[in-house]
PDB file of C-alpha atoms and ligand atoms in Angstrom:
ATOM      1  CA  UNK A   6      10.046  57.501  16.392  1.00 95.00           C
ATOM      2  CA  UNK A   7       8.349  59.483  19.013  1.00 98.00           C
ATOM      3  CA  UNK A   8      10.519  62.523  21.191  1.00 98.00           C
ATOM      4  CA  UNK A   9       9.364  62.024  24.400  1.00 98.00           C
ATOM      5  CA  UNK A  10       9.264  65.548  27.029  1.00 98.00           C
ATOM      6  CA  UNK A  11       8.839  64.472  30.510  1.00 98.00           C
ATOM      7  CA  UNK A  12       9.823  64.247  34.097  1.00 98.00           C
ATOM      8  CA  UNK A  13      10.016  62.416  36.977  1.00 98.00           C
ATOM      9  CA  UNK A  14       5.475  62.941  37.787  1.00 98.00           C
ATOM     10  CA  UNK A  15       2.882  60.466  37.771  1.00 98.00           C
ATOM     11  CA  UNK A  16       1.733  61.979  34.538  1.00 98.00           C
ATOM     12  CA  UNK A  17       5.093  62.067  33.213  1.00 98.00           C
ATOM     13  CA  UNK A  18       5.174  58.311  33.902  1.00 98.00           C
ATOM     14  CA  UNK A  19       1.951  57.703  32.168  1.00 98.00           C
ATOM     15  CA  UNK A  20       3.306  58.491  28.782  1.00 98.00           C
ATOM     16  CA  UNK A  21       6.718  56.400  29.049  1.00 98.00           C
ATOM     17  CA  UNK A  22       5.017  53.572  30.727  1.00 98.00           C
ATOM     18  CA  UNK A  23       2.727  53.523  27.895  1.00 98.00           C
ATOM     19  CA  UNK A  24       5.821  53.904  25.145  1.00 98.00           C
ATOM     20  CA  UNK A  25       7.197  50.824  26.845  1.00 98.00           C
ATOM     21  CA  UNK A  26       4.342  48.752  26.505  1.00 98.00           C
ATOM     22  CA  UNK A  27       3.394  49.598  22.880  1.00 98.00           C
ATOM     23  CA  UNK A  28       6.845  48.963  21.841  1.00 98.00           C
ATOM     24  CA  UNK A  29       7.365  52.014  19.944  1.00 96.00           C
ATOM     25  CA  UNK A  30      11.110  53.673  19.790  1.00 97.00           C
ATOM     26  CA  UNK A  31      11.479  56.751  21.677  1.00 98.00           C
ATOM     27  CA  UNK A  32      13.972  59.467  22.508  1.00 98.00           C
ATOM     28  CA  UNK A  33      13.204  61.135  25.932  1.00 98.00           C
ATOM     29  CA  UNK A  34      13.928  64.719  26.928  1.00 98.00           C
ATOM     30  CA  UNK A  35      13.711  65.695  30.620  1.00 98.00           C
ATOM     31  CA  UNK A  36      12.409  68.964  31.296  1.00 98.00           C
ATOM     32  CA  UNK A  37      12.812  69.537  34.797  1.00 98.00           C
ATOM     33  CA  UNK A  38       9.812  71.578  36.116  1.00 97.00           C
ATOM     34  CA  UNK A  39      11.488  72.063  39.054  1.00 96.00           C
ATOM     35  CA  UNK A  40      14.039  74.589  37.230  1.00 97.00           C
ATOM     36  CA  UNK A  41      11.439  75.899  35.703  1.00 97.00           C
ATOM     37  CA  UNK A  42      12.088  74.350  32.128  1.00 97.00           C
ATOM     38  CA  UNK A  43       8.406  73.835  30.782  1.00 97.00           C
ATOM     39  CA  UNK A  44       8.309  77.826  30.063  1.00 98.00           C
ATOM     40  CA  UNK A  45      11.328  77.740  27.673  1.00 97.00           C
ATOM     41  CA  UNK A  46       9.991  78.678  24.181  1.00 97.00           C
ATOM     42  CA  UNK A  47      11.256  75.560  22.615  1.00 96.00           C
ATOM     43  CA  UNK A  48       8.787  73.729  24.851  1.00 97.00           C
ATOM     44  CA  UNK A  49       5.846  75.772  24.385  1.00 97.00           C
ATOM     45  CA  UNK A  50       5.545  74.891  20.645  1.00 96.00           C
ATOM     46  CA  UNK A  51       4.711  71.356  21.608  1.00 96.00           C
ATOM     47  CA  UNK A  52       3.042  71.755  24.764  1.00 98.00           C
ATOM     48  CA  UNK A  53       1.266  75.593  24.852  1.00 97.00           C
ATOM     49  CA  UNK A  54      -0.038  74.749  28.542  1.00 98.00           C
ATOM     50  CA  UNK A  55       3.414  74.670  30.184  1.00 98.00           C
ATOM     51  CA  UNK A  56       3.091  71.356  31.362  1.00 98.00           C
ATOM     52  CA  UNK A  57       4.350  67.747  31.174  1.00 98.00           C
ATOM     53  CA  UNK A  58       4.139  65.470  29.321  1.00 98.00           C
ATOM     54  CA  UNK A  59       4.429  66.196  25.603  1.00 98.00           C
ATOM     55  CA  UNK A  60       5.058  64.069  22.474  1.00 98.00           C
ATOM     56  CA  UNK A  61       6.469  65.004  19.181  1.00 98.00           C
ATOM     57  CA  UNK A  62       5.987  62.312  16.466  1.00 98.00           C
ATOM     58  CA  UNK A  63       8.554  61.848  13.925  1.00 98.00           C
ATOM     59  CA  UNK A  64       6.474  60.182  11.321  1.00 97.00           C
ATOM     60  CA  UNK A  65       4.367  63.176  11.039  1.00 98.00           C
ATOM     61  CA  UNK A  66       5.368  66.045  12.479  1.00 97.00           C
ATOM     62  CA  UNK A  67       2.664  65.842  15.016  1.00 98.00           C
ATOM     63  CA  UNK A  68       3.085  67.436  18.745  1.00 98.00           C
ATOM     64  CA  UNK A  69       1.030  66.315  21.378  1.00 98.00           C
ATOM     65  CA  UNK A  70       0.433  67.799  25.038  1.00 98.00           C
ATOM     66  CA  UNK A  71      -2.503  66.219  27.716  1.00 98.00           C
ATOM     67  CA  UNK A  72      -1.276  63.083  29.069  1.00 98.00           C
ATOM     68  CA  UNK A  73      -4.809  61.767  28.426  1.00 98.00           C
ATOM     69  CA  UNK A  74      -4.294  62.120  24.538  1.00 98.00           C
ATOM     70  CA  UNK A  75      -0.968  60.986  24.473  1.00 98.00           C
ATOM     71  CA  UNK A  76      -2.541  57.890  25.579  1.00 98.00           C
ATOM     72  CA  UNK A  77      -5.125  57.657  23.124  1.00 98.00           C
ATOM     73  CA  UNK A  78      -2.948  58.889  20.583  1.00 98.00           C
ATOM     74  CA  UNK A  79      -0.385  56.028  21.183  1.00 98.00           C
ATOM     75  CA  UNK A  80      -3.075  53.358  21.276  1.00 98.00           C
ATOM     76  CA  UNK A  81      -4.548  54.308  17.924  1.00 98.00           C
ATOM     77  CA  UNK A  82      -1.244  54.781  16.627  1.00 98.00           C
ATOM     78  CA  UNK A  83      -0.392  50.891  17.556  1.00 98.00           C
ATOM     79  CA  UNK A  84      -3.773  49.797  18.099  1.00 98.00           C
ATOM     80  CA  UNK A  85      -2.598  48.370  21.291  1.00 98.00           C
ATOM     81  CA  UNK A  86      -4.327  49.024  24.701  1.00 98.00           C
ATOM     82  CA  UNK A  87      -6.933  51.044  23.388  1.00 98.00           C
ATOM     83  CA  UNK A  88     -10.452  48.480  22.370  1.00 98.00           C
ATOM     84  CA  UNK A  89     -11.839  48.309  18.480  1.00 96.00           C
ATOM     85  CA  UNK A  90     -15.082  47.753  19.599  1.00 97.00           C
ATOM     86  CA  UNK A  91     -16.677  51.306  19.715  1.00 97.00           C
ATOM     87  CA  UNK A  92     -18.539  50.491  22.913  1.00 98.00           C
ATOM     88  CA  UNK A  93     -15.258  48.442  24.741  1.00 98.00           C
ATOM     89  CA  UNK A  94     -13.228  51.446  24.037  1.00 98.00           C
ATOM     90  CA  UNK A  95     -16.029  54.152  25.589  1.00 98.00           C
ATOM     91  CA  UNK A  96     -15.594  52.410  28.860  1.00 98.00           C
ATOM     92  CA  UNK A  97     -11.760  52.567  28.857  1.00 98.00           C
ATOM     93  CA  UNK A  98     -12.636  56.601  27.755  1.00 98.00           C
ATOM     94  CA  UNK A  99     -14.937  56.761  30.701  1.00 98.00           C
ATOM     95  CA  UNK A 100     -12.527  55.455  32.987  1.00 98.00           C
ATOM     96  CA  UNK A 101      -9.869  57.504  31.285  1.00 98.00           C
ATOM     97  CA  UNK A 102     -11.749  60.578  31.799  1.00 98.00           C
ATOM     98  CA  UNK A 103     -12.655  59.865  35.701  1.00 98.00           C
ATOM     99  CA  UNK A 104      -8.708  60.141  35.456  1.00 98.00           C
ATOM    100  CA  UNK A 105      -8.291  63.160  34.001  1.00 98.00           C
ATOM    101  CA  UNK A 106     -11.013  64.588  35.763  1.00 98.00           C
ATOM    102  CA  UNK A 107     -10.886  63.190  39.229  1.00 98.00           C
ATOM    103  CA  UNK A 108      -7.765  60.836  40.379  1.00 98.00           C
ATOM    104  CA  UNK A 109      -5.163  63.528  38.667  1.00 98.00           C
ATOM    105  CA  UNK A 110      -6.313  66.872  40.320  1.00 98.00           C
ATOM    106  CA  UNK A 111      -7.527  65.661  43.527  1.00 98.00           C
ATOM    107  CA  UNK A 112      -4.655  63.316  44.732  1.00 98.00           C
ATOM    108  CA  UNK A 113      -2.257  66.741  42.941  1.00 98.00           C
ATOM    109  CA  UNK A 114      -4.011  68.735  45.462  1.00 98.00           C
ATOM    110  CA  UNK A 115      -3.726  65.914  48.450  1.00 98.00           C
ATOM    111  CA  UNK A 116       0.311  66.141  47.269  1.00 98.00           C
ATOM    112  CA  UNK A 117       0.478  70.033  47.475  1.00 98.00           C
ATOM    113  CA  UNK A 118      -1.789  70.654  50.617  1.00 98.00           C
ATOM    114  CA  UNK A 119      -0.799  67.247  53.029  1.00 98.00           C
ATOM    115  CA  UNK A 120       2.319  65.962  51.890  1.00 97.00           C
ATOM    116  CA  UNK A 121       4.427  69.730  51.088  1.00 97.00           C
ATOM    117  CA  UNK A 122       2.540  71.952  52.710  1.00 98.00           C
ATOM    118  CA  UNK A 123       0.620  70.427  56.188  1.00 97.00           C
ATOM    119  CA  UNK A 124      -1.067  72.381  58.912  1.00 97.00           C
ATOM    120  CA  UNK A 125      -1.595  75.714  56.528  1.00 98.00           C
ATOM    121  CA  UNK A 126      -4.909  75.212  55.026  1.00 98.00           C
ATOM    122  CA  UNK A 127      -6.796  72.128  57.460  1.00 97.00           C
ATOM    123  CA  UNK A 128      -9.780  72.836  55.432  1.00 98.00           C
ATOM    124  CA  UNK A 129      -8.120  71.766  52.136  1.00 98.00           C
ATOM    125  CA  UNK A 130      -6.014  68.827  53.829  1.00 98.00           C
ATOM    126  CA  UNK A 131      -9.825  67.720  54.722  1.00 98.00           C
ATOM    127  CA  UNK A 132     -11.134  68.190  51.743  1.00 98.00           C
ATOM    128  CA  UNK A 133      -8.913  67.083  49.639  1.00 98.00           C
ATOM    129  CA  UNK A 134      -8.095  63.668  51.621  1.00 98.00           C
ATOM    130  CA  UNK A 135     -12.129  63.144  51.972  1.00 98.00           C
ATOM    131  CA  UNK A 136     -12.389  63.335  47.842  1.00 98.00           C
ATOM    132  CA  UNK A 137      -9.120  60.655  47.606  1.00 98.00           C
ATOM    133  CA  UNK A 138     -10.637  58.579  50.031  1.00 98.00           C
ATOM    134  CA  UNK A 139     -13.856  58.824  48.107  1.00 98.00           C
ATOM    135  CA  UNK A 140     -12.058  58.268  44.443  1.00 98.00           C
ATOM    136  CA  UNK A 141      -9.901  55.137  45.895  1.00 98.00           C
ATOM    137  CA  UNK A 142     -13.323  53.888  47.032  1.00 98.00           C
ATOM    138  CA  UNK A 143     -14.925  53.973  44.003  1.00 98.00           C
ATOM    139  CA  UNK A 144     -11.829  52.594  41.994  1.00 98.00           C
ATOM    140  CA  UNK A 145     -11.770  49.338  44.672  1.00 98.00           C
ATOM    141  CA  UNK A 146     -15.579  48.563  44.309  1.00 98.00           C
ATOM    142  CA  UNK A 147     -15.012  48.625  40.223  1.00 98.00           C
ATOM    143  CA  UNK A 148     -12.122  46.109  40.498  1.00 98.00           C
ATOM    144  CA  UNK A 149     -13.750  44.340  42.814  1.00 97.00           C
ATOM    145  CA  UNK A 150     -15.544  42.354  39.572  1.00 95.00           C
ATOM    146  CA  UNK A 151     -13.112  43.161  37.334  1.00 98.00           C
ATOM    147  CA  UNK A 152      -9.161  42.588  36.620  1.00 98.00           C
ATOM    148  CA  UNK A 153      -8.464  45.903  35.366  1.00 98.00           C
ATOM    149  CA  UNK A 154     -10.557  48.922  35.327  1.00 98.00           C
ATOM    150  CA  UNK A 155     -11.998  48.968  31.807  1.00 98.00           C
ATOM    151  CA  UNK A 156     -12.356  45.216  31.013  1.00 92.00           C
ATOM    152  CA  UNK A 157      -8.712  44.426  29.728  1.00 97.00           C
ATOM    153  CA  UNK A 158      -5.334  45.980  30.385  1.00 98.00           C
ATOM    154  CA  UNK A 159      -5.790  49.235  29.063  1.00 98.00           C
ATOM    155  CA  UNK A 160      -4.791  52.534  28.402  1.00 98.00           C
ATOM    156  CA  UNK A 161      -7.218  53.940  31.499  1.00 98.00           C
ATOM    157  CA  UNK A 162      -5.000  51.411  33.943  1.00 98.00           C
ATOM    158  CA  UNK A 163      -2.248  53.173  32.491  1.00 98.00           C
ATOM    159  CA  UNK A 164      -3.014  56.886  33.463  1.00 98.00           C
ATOM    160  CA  UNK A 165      -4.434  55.717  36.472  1.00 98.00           C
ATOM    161  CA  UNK A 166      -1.453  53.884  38.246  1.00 98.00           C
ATOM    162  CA  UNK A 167       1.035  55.887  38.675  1.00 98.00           C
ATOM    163  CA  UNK A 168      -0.999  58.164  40.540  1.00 98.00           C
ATOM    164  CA  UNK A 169      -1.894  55.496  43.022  1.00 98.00           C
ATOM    165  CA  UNK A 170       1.857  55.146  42.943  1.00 98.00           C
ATOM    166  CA  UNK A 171       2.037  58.196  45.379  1.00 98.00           C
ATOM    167  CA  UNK A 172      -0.146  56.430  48.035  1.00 98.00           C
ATOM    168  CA  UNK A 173       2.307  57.095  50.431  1.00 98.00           C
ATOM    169  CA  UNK A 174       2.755  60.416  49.643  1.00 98.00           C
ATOM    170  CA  UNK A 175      -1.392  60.860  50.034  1.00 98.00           C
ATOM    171  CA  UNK A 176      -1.038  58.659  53.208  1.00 98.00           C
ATOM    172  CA  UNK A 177      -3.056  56.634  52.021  1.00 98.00           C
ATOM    173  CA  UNK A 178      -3.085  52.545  53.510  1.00 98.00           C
ATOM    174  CA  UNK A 179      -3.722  50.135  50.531  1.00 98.00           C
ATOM    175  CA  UNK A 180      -4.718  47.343  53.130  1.00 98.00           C
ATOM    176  CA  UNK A 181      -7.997  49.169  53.557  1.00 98.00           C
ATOM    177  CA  UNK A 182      -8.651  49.071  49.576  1.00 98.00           C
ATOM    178  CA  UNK A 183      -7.571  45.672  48.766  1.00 98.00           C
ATOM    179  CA  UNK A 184      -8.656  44.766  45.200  1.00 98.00           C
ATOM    180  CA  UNK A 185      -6.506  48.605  44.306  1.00 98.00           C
ATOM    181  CA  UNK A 186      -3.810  46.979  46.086  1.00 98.00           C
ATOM    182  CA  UNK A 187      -3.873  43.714  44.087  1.00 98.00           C
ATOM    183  CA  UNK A 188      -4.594  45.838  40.850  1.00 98.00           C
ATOM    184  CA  UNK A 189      -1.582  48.129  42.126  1.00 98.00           C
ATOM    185  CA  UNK A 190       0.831  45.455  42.725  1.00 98.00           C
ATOM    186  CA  UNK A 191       0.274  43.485  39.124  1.00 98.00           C
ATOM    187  CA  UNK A 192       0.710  46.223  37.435  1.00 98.00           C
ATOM    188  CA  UNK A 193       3.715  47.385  39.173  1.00 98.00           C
ATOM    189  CA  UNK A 194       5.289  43.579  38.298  1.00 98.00           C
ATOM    190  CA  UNK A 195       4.558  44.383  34.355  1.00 98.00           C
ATOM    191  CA  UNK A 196       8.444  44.745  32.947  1.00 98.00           C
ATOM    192  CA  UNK A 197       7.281  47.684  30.702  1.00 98.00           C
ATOM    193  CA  UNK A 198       5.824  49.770  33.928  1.00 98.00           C
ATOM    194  CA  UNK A 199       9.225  48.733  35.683  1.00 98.00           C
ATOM    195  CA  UNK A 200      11.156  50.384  32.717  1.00 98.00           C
ATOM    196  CA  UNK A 201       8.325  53.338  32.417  1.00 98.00           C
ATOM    197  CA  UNK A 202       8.374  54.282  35.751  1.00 98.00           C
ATOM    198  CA  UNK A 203      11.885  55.105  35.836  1.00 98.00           C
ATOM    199  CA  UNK A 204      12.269  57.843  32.744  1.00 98.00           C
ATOM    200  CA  UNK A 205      13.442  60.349  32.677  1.00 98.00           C
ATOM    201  CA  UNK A 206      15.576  59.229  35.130  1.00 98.00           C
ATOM    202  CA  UNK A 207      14.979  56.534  38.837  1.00 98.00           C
ATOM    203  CA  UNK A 208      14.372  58.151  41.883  1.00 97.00           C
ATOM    204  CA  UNK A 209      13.258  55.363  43.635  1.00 96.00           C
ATOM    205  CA  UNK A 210      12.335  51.996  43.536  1.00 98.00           C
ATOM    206  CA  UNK A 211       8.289  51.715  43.036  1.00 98.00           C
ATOM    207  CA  UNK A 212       6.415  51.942  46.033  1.00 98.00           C
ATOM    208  CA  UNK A 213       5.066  48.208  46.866  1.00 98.00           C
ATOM    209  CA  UNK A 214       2.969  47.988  49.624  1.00 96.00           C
TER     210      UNK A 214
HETATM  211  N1  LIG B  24      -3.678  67.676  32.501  1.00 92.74           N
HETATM  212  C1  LIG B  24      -2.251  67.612  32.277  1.00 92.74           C
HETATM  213  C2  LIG B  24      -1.540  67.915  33.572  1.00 92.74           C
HETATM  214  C3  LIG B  24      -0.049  67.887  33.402  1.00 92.74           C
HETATM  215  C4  LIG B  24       0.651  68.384  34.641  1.00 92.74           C
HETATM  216  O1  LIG B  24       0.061  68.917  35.582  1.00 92.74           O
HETATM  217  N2  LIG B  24       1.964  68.210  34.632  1.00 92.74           N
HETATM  218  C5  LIG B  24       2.766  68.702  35.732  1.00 92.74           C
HETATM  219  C6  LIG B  24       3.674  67.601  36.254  1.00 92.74           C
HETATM  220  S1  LIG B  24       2.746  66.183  36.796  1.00 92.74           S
HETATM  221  C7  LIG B  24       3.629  69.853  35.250  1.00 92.74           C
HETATM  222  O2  LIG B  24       4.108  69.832  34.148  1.00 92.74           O
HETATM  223  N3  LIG B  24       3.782  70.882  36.068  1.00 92.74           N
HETATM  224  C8  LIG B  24       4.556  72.020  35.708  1.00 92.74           C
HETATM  225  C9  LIG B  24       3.957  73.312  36.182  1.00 92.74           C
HETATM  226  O3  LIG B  24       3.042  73.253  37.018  1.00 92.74           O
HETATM  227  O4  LIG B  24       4.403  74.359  35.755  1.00 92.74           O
HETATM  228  C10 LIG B  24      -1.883  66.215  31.764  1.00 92.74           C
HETATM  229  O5  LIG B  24      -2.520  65.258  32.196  1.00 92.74           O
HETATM  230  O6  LIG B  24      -0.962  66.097  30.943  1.00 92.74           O
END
């Protein structure tokens, strides 16, 4: 049994989508960083940085923060999603990282400058839409040979979706990156992302283009 601390983010979604599709039993609790719950102290202990999401596991009393090693946690846990094969499961890592690293903060920074805050910093709206465009480039020439990003369905699909999830939000048209948007749109038809995607709690259908 895993406890589940989350909200309603593309990196909160990464976790539950994943708990769906491994199967494993989990209890969520919302922590709404909009009230500011991710300082209270009982948080902290399990996730030190403040943020969403965070995993305690039951069977041994293992906390977890870093929505990138909740994923790999999970996938060694079930050996699901996650390759064997030592040089299979660096390329999901690799692709997992350019996640962590790349997709995550830059489109975060597209959502902050262009979506809540436009016209007060041009230079970051630029720059920040010029590096999405960039990343979403990148991601569409990589599935343009293959069917998910990291040879099968994998844990790097997983933290990467729900951020392309948002493409609205980072105005961005899927038409003009079409093997994302047929990526985008079987993954949003999996039943365990439809599930996922709506913990802690729905606040809209998922985007389809
Ligand atoms: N690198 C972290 C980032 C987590 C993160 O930024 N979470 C956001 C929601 S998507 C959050 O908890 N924000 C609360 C805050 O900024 O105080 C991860 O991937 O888990």
């Amino acid at each position: 049994m895993i406890d589940l601390y989350t909200w309603t983010t593309p990196n909160g979604r990464k976790a539950s989508i994943m708990l769906e599709e491994v199967g494993i039993p989990y209890e969520t609790h919302a922590v709404d960083i909009g009230k500011d719950e991710q300082f209270k102290p009982e948080f902290l202990k399990i996730s030190p940085n403040n943020r969403i999401p965070a995993i305690f596991d039951r069977d041994n009393n293992f906390s977890l923060m870093e929505s990138g090693a909740i994923l790999l946690y999970l996938g060694e846990k079930t050996g699901k999603l996650l390759p064997t094969d030592k040089l299979k499961r660096f390329r999901v890592t690799e692709w997992l990282m350019w996640q962590m690293g790349g997709i995550g903060p830059m489109l975060g920074q597209v959502h902050h400058f262009v979506k809540y805050n436009p016209g007060k910093a041009p230079y970051a709206e630029e720059r920040y839409l010029k590096e999405a465009h960039r990343l979403y480039g990148v991601l569409d020439k990589q599935l343009k040979d293959h069917e998910y990003v990291a040879g099968d369905y994998s844990v790097a699909d997983i933290s990467i979706w729900p951020w392309i999830s948002r493409y609205e939000w980072q105005t961005v048209d899927l038409n003009k990156y079409p093997n994302v948007k047929r990526w985008y749109v079987a993954i949003a038809n999996r039943p365990a992302v439809q599930k996922g995607y709506h913990v802690p709690k729905k606040v809209q259908e998922i985007p389809m283009p």
